[in-house]
Amino acid sequence: MFNVSTKTQYGIRALVHLARAGEVVGHVQGNPAATAAAIARSESISPKYLEGILSLLTTAGLLVSERGKHGGYRLARPPREVSMLEIVEALEGEIKPVDCIDSREVCAQGGSCLPRLFWLGLKESVDGYLSSRSLKDVLEGEADDGRA
Amino acid sequence: MFNVSTKTQYGIRALVHLARAGEVVGHVQGNPAATAAAIARSESISPKYLEGILSLLTTAGLLVSERGKHGGYRLARPPREVSMLEIVEALEGEIKPVDCIDSREVCAQGGSCLPRLFWLGLKESVDGYLSSRSLKDVLEGEADDGRA
DNA sequence: GGTATTCCTATGGGAGTGCTAGGAATATAC
DNA sequence: GTATATTCCTAGCACTCCCATAGGAATACC
């Protein structure tokens, strides 16, 4: 349960790759931007598949792309300022255990829906974890910050 | 993301239904056991579909079934003693964001897999939330216990 | 113009979800 | 012991989503 798609896994690995290489907009302009093909090779990911993923991250504002020859991708912000929640939501959509999660009203089913509060709590727990980690934390292998 | 299947949603609603009706093994022997058909009717769930779900919960040891005429289902334990983690795992399997979550060794991909620690932390966060809630908590609509 | 890149759209196999259907096994009632 | 009410087991099916793969259009550098 709670399987994370390869799309998200690959996306995160690509972002970690860029972060490790210091590919951030503004910084280290000497470096050429990293191409999708290069990241795919280095991370053993299908190149064409990764292309689409990087496009999504660009649309979401997490990456900046340069087209044409010597083009490629860079992080739009330093890793410290990118929360994992942003990344995951960009690729998988909102954390939403059940569909009725946003409607403050009662569920489709008529009566009182007690489980909804339970699912809401789960969403908050997951959102809390994801938003408390930055790309930099993942890069540095920090599994937890001491407080569960 | 993190969609919970109807199987699990229906299963939980059925368990809440049984808990509310006081259908616990040993207690209130006067009551007839609740049938799948009756629960399905009351909760507006497809009867045949619910049958399979209740069977799963029986196999998992959360319900006790009685076959034949006047048969039905009862909770195997009082609601206070049933953790939501048990229920969810019985219906959806282990919480496992990525497949490499149990292998202490490095992922399939050769090098160091930093994201694995991150996913492990997510699993622990979800497991923690689920194991901290009992069926009774859900029944009483307790969304949180005060501590995030 | 040639080349290297991102970007867009379409396609397809495979797996999982959400049921539906039919009947076998089992227990009670008369 | 037959009828009846229930759980239990297996199979199947439409639908959607996942995981790519493919081909080419748009763009930018040389």
Short mmCIF file of C-alpha atoms (C1' of nucleotides) in Angstrom, two decimals:
data_model
loop_
_atom_site.label_atom_id
_atom_site.label_comp_id
_atom_site.label_asym_id
_atom_site.label_seq_id
_atom_site.Cartn_x
_atom_site.Cartn_y
_atom_site.Cartn_z
CA MET A 1 0.00 0.00 0.00
CA PHE A 2 0.93 3.60 -0.54
CA ASN A 3 3.11 2.72 -3.45
CA VAL A 4 4.97 5.65 -4.92
CA SER A 5 5.07 5.61 -8.72
CA THR A 6 8.33 5.32 -10.59
CA LYS A 7 7.56 8.75 -12.00
CA THR A 8 8.00 10.26 -8.57
CA GLN A 9 10.95 8.06 -7.65
CA TYR A 10 12.76 8.96 -10.86
CA GLY A 11 11.89 12.60 -10.47
CA ILE A 12 13.39 12.73 -7.01
CA ARG A 13 16.50 10.93 -8.12
CA ALA A 14 16.92 13.41 -10.95
CA LEU A 15 16.52 16.32 -8.56
CA VAL A 16 19.04 14.81 -6.17
CA HIS A 17 21.39 14.36 -9.11
CA LEU A 18 21.06 18.01 -10.08
CA ALA A 19 21.46 19.15 -6.51
CA ARG A 20 24.59 17.10 -6.03
CA ALA A 21 26.05 18.50 -9.23
CA GLY A 22 25.34 22.03 -8.01
CA GLU A 23 23.09 22.70 -10.98
CA VAL A 24 21.18 25.64 -9.59
CA VAL A 25 20.02 28.66 -11.54
CA GLY A 26 22.33 31.61 -10.90
CA HIS A 27 25.06 29.59 -9.21
CA VAL A 28 28.06 28.11 -10.99
CA GLN A 29 27.19 29.51 -14.37
CA GLY A 30 30.31 27.91 -15.76
CA ASN A 31 28.67 24.50 -15.72
CA PRO A 32 26.61 23.49 -18.70
CA ALA A 33 23.06 22.57 -17.79
CA ALA A 34 22.50 18.84 -17.31
CA THR A 35 20.58 17.18 -20.14
CA ALA A 36 17.80 14.66 -19.69
CA ALA A 37 19.88 12.11 -21.57
CA ALA A 38 22.87 12.58 -19.28
CA ILE A 39 20.80 12.25 -16.10
CA ALA A 40 19.04 9.20 -17.51
CA ARG A 41 22.36 7.54 -18.31
CA SER A 42 23.81 8.30 -14.91
CA GLU A 43 20.72 7.10 -13.05
CA SER A 44 19.86 4.18 -15.34
CA ILE A 45 16.45 5.57 -16.22
CA SER A 46 14.69 5.32 -19.58
CA PRO A 47 15.71 8.57 -21.35
CA LYS A 48 12.44 9.31 -23.06
CA TYR A 49 10.45 8.58 -19.96
CA LEU A 50 12.62 10.86 -17.89
CA GLU A 51 12.16 13.65 -20.43
CA GLY A 52 8.48 13.80 -19.63
CA ILE A 53 9.12 13.79 -15.91
CA LEU A 54 11.56 16.67 -16.13
CA SER A 55 9.03 18.60 -18.20
CA LEU A 56 6.49 18.17 -15.43
CA LEU A 57 8.95 19.47 -12.87
CA THR A 58 9.67 22.44 -15.13
CA THR A 59 5.99 23.26 -15.46
CA ALA A 60 5.71 23.04 -11.68
CA GLY A 61 8.44 25.65 -11.34
CA LEU A 62 10.96 23.37 -9.66
CA LEU A 63 13.29 23.22 -12.64
CA VAL A 64 14.35 25.75 -15.23
CA SER A 65 14.96 24.42 -18.70
CA GLU A 66 17.04 25.73 -21.58
CA ARG A 67 16.13 24.47 -25.02
CA GLY A 68 18.35 24.04 -28.03
CA LYS A 69 21.97 23.06 -28.23
CA HIS A 70 23.77 23.14 -24.88
CA GLY A 71 20.37 23.18 -23.26
CA GLY A 72 19.32 21.18 -20.25
CA TYR A 73 17.92 21.59 -16.76
CA ARG A 74 18.84 23.36 -13.53
CA LEU A 75 17.15 23.61 -10.18
CA ALA A 76 15.06 26.74 -9.95
CA ARG A 77 15.98 27.19 -6.27
CA PRO A 78 18.69 25.94 -3.92
CA PRO A 79 17.94 22.47 -2.50
CA ARG A 80 17.39 23.84 0.97
CA GLU A 81 14.38 25.79 -0.26
CA VAL A 82 12.62 22.95 -2.02
CA SER A 83 10.32 20.93 0.20
CA MET A 84 9.68 17.30 -0.61
CA LEU A 85 5.97 17.99 -0.41
CA GLU A 86 6.25 20.32 -3.39
CA ILE A 87 8.06 17.69 -5.38
CA VAL A 88 5.69 14.88 -4.55
CA GLU A 89 2.62 17.00 -5.21
CA ALA A 90 4.05 18.16 -8.53
CA LEU A 91 4.39 14.57 -9.69
CA GLU A 92 1.61 12.70 -7.92
CA GLY A 93 -0.93 15.36 -7.18
CA GLU A 94 -2.36 16.23 -3.80
CA ILE A 95 -2.15 13.76 -0.93
CA LYS A 96 -5.71 12.55 -0.86
CA PRO A 97 -6.51 9.24 0.85
CA VAL A 98 -10.21 9.59 0.05
CA ASP A 99 -12.00 11.84 -2.42
CA CYS A 100 -14.18 13.54 0.17
CA ILE A 101 -11.07 14.89 1.86
CA ASP A 102 -11.50 18.50 0.73
CA SER A 103 -15.25 18.83 0.98
CA ARG A 104 -16.03 20.18 4.39
CA GLU A 105 -19.55 18.83 3.87
CA VAL A 106 -20.54 15.29 4.57
CA CYS A 107 -19.49 12.50 2.18
CA ALA A 108 -21.56 11.23 -0.70
CA GLN A 109 -23.04 8.62 1.60
CA GLY A 110 -25.90 10.09 3.52
CA GLY A 111 -25.22 9.81 7.21
CA SER A 112 -22.36 10.84 9.39
CA CYS A 113 -19.01 9.83 7.99
CA LEU A 114 -16.69 9.25 10.91
CA PRO A 115 -13.83 7.69 8.96
CA ARG A 116 -13.33 10.98 7.11
CA LEU A 117 -11.73 12.56 10.15
CA PHE A 118 -9.43 9.60 10.39
CA TRP A 119 -8.31 9.95 6.76
CA LEU A 120 -7.90 13.65 7.22
CA GLY A 121 -5.55 12.97 10.10
CA LEU A 122 -3.56 10.62 7.91
CA LYS A 123 -3.23 13.25 5.22
CA GLU A 124 -2.00 15.76 7.76
CA SER A 125 0.52 13.30 9.07
CA VAL A 126 1.92 12.63 5.59
CA ASP A 127 1.85 16.29 4.60
CA GLY A 128 3.66 17.12 7.81
CA TYR A 129 6.43 14.66 7.16
CA LEU A 130 6.90 15.68 3.55
CA SER A 131 6.89 19.40 4.21
CA SER A 132 9.41 19.03 7.02
CA ARG A 133 12.03 17.62 4.62
CA SER A 134 13.86 19.57 1.97
CA LEU A 135 15.67 18.29 -1.07
CA LYS A 136 18.87 19.08 0.79
CA ASP A 137 17.88 16.77 3.64
CA VAL A 138 17.36 13.93 1.22
CA LEU A 139 20.63 14.72 -0.51
CA GLU A 140 22.44 14.46 2.79
CA GLY A 141 20.71 11.26 3.75
CA GLU A 142 18.98 12.61 6.80
CA ALA A 143 16.36 10.05 7.65
CA ASP A 144 14.94 11.94 10.58
CA ASP A 145 15.63 15.07 12.53
CA GLY A 146 15.61 13.47 15.94
CA ARG A 147 11.95 14.02 16.73
CA ALA A 148 9.66 11.34 15.35
CA MET B 1 -1.83 10.43 -4.41
CA PHE B 2 -2.04 7.87 -1.68
CA ASN B 3 -5.51 6.88 -2.65
CA VAL B 4 -7.10 4.34 -0.36
CA SER B 5 -9.07 1.66 -2.21
CA THR B 6 -12.80 1.27 -1.69
CA LYS B 7 -12.01 -2.16 -0.33
CA THR B 8 -10.33 -0.56 2.65
CA GLN B 9 -12.88 2.22 2.97
CA TYR B 10 -15.76 -0.23 2.94
CA GLY B 11 -13.95 -2.56 5.32
CA ILE B 12 -13.48 0.20 7.85
CA ARG B 13 -17.08 1.31 7.56
CA ALA B 14 -18.21 -2.25 8.15
CA LEU B 15 -16.02 -2.53 11.21
CA VAL B 16 -17.33 0.77 12.54
CA HIS B 17 -20.83 -0.49 11.93
CA LEU B 18 -20.18 -3.66 13.92
CA ALA B 19 -18.47 -1.74 16.69
CA ARG B 20 -21.36 0.67 16.98
CA ALA B 21 -23.82 -2.20 17.14
CA GLY B 22 -21.79 -3.80 19.92
CA GLU B 23 -21.21 -6.91 17.84
CA VAL B 24 -18.22 -8.28 19.70
CA VAL B 25 -17.50 -11.92 20.33
CA GLY B 26 -18.41 -12.85 23.88
CA HIS B 27 -20.41 -9.70 24.62
CA VAL B 28 -24.15 -9.33 24.13
CA GLN B 29 -24.75 -12.90 23.05
CA GLY B 30 -28.42 -12.11 22.74
CA ASN B 31 -27.82 -10.21 19.51
CA PRO B 32 -27.79 -12.17 16.32
CA ALA B 33 -24.55 -11.72 14.37
CA ALA B 34 -24.75 -9.07 11.65
CA THR B 35 -24.91 -10.46 8.13
CA ALA B 36 -22.96 -9.13 5.18
CA ALA B 37 -26.23 -8.33 3.45
CA ALA B 38 -27.50 -6.28 6.39
CA ILE B 39 -24.29 -4.28 6.69
CA ALA B 40 -24.23 -3.71 2.95
CA ARG B 41 -27.78 -2.43 3.01
CA SER B 42 -27.17 -0.14 5.93
CA GLU B 43 -23.95 1.26 4.46
CA SER B 44 -25.04 1.32 0.82
CA ILE B 45 -22.30 -1.02 -0.31
CA SER B 46 -22.54 -3.68 -3.00
CA PRO B 47 -23.47 -6.84 -1.03
CA LYS B 48 -21.41 -9.34 -2.96
CA TYR B 49 -18.39 -7.08 -2.94
CA LEU B 50 -18.65 -6.57 0.80
CA GLU B 51 -18.84 -10.32 1.31
CA GLY B 52 -15.32 -10.71 -0.01
CA ILE B 53 -14.03 -7.89 2.13
CA LEU B 54 -15.50 -9.35 5.29
CA SER B 55 -13.94 -12.70 4.42
CA LEU B 56 -10.55 -11.03 4.23
CA LEU B 57 -11.04 -9.47 7.62
CA THR B 58 -12.06 -12.84 9.00
CA THR B 59 -8.93 -14.49 7.63
CA ALA B 60 -6.90 -11.69 9.18
CA GLY B 61 -8.39 -12.52 12.56
CA LEU B 62 -10.23 -9.23 13.00
CA LEU B 63 -13.69 -10.73 12.58
CA VAL B 64 -15.23 -13.98 13.64
CA SER B 65 -17.78 -15.47 11.28
CA GLU B 66 -20.62 -17.90 11.82
CA ARG B 67 -21.83 -19.78 8.78
CA GLY B 68 -25.25 -21.16 8.06
CA LYS B 69 -28.62 -19.80 9.04
CA HIS B 70 -28.50 -16.99 11.60
CA GLY B 71 -24.82 -16.67 10.78
CA GLY B 72 -22.95 -13.43 10.33
CA TYR B 73 -19.99 -11.53 11.66
CA ARG B 74 -18.75 -10.16 14.97
CA LEU B 75 -15.61 -8.31 15.98
CA ALA B 76 -12.99 -10.69 17.29
CA ARG B 77 -11.85 -8.11 19.87
CA PRO B 78 -13.26 -4.96 21.47
CA PRO B 79 -12.76 -1.85 19.30
CA ARG B 80 -10.25 -0.38 21.74
CA GLU B 81 -7.87 -3.25 21.03
CA VAL B 82 -7.95 -3.09 17.25
CA SER B 83 -5.40 -0.70 15.75
CA MET B 84 -6.13 0.95 12.44
CA LEU B 85 -2.76 -0.25 11.20
CA GLU B 86 -3.91 -3.84 11.55
CA ILE B 87 -7.04 -3.12 9.58
CA VAL B 88 -5.31 -1.25 6.81
CA GLU B 89 -2.57 -3.84 6.48
CA ALA B 90 -5.10 -6.64 6.39
CA LEU B 91 -6.83 -5.04 3.42
CA GLU B 92 -4.07 -3.19 1.58
CA GLY B 93 -0.95 -5.00 2.62
CA GLU B 94 2.13 -3.51 4.20
CA ILE B 95 2.79 0.23 3.97
CA LYS B 96 5.52 0.23 1.37
CA PRO B 97 6.23 3.45 -0.54
CA VAL B 98 9.02 1.77 -2.52
CA ASP B 99 9.84 -1.89 -3.00
CA CYS B 100 13.35 -1.67 -1.59
CA ILE B 101 11.90 -0.62 1.75
CA ASP B 102 12.55 -3.90 3.57
CA SER B 103 15.89 -4.86 2.10
CA ARG B 104 18.57 -3.51 4.38
CA GLU B 105 20.92 -3.82 1.41
CA VAL B 106 21.29 -1.20 -1.24
CA CYS B 107 18.59 -0.81 -3.89
CA ALA B 108 18.59 -2.52 -7.26
CA GLN B 109 20.34 0.51 -8.69
CA GLY B 110 24.04 0.22 -8.09
CA GLY B 111 25.23 3.19 -6.10
CA SER B 112 24.12 4.75 -2.88
CA CYS B 113 20.37 5.23 -2.72
CA LEU B 114 19.75 8.26 -0.58
CA PRO B 115 16.01 8.55 -1.27
CA ARG B 116 15.45 5.18 0.40
CA LEU B 117 16.01 6.72 3.84
CA PHE B 118 13.49 9.37 2.97
CA TRP B 119 10.85 6.81 1.97
CA LEU B 120 11.61 4.80 5.07
CA GLY B 121 10.89 7.87 7.16
CA LEU B 122 7.59 8.31 5.36
CA LYS B 123 6.61 4.72 6.08
CA GLU B 124 7.44 5.19 9.73
CA SER B 125 5.37 8.34 9.85
CA VAL B 126 2.34 6.63 8.34
CA ASP B 127 2.77 3.49 10.44
CA GLY B 128 3.02 5.68 13.51
CA TYR B 129 -0.20 7.48 12.78
CA LEU B 130 -2.13 4.33 11.97
CA SER B 131 -0.90 2.36 14.95
CA SER B 132 -1.75 5.22 17.30
CA ARG B 133 -5.46 5.02 16.40
CA SER B 134 -7.83 2.29 17.40
CA LEU B 135 -11.14 1.38 15.88
CA LYS B 136 -12.72 2.94 18.95
CA ASP B 137 -11.03 6.28 18.20
CA VAL B 138 -12.48 6.26 14.69
CA LEU B 139 -15.85 5.25 16.01
CA GLU B 140 -15.83 8.23 18.35
CA GLY B 141 -14.64 10.61 15.67
CA GLU B 142 -11.39 11.49 17.33
CA ALA B 143 -9.33 13.14 14.62
CA ASP B 144 -6.24 13.61 16.74
CA ASP B 145 -5.10 13.03 20.28
CA GLY B 146 -3.65 16.47 20.83
CA ARG B 147 -0.08 15.70 19.84
CA ALA B 148 0.61 15.98 16.12
"C1'" DG C 1 21.90 24.48 -42.54
"C1'" DG C 2 23.30 21.05 -39.27
"C1'" DT C 3 22.92 19.57 -34.71
"C1'" DA C 4 21.55 19.03 -30.07
"C1'" DT C 5 18.30 19.68 -27.09
"C1'" DT C 6 13.47 20.37 -24.89
"C1'" DC C 7 8.59 19.84 -25.74
"C1'" DC C 8 4.18 17.68 -27.32
"C1'" DT C 9 1.07 13.88 -28.66
"C1'" DA C 10 -0.17 9.32 -29.37
"C1'" DT C 11 0.04 4.42 -28.60
"C1'" DG C 12 0.14 0.02 -26.20
"C1'" DG C 13 1.01 -3.81 -22.95
"C1'" DG C 14 0.35 -4.94 -18.24
"C1'" DA C 15 -1.38 -4.58 -13.75
"C1'" DG C 16 -4.69 -3.22 -10.44
"C1'" DT C 17 -9.58 -1.65 -9.08
"C1'" DG C 18 -14.30 -2.35 -8.46
"C1'" DC C 19 -17.39 -4.86 -8.99
"C1'" DT C 20 -20.71 -9.08 -10.78
"C1'" DA C 21 -22.07 -13.96 -11.05
"C1'" DG C 22 -22.56 -18.57 -9.87
"C1'" DG C 23 -22.31 -21.91 -7.07
"C1'" DA C 24 -20.20 -24.94 -3.10
"C1'" DA C 25 -20.03 -25.64 1.84
"C1'" DT C 26 -22.22 -25.15 6.16
"C1'" DA C 27 -25.53 -24.54 9.73
"C1'" DT C 28 -30.33 -23.98 11.43
"C1'" DA C 29 -35.51 -24.90 11.30
"C1'" DC C 30 -39.34 -27.45 10.44
"C1'" DG D 1 -34.00 -34.71 5.40
"C1'" DT D 2 -35.56 -31.05 2.85
"C1'" DA D 3 -35.82 -26.14 2.60
"C1'" DT D 4 -33.55 -22.00 3.78
"C1'" DA D 5 -30.13 -18.69 5.06
"C1'" DT D 6 -25.80 -17.69 5.38
"C1'" DT D 7 -20.50 -17.64 4.58
"C1'" DC D 8 -16.94 -19.05 1.41
"C1'" DC D 9 -14.52 -19.80 -3.08
"C1'" DT D 10 -13.44 -18.97 -7.97
"C1'" DA D 11 -13.86 -16.82 -12.28
"C1'" DG D 12 -14.56 -13.10 -15.19
"C1'" DC D 13 -15.00 -8.31 -17.02
"C1'" DA D 14 -14.91 -3.38 -17.88
"C1'" DC D 15 -12.37 0.36 -16.62
"C1'" DT D 16 -8.53 3.05 -15.31
"C1'" DC D 17 -3.81 3.97 -14.33
"C1'" DC D 18 1.16 2.89 -14.78
"C1'" DC D 19 5.32 2.56 -17.38
"C1'" DA D 20 7.23 3.21 -20.76
"C1'" DT D 21 8.20 3.77 -26.24
"C1'" DA D 22 8.07 6.34 -30.47
"C1'" DG D 23 7.98 10.03 -33.61
"C1'" DG D 24 8.30 14.26 -34.56
"C1'" DA D 25 7.78 19.64 -33.77
"C1'" DA D 26 9.86 23.69 -31.76
"C1'" DT D 27 13.89 25.98 -30.31
"C1'" DA D 28 18.56 27.44 -29.82
"C1'" DC D 29 23.47 27.31 -30.75
"C1'" DC D 30 27.40 26.75 -34.21
#
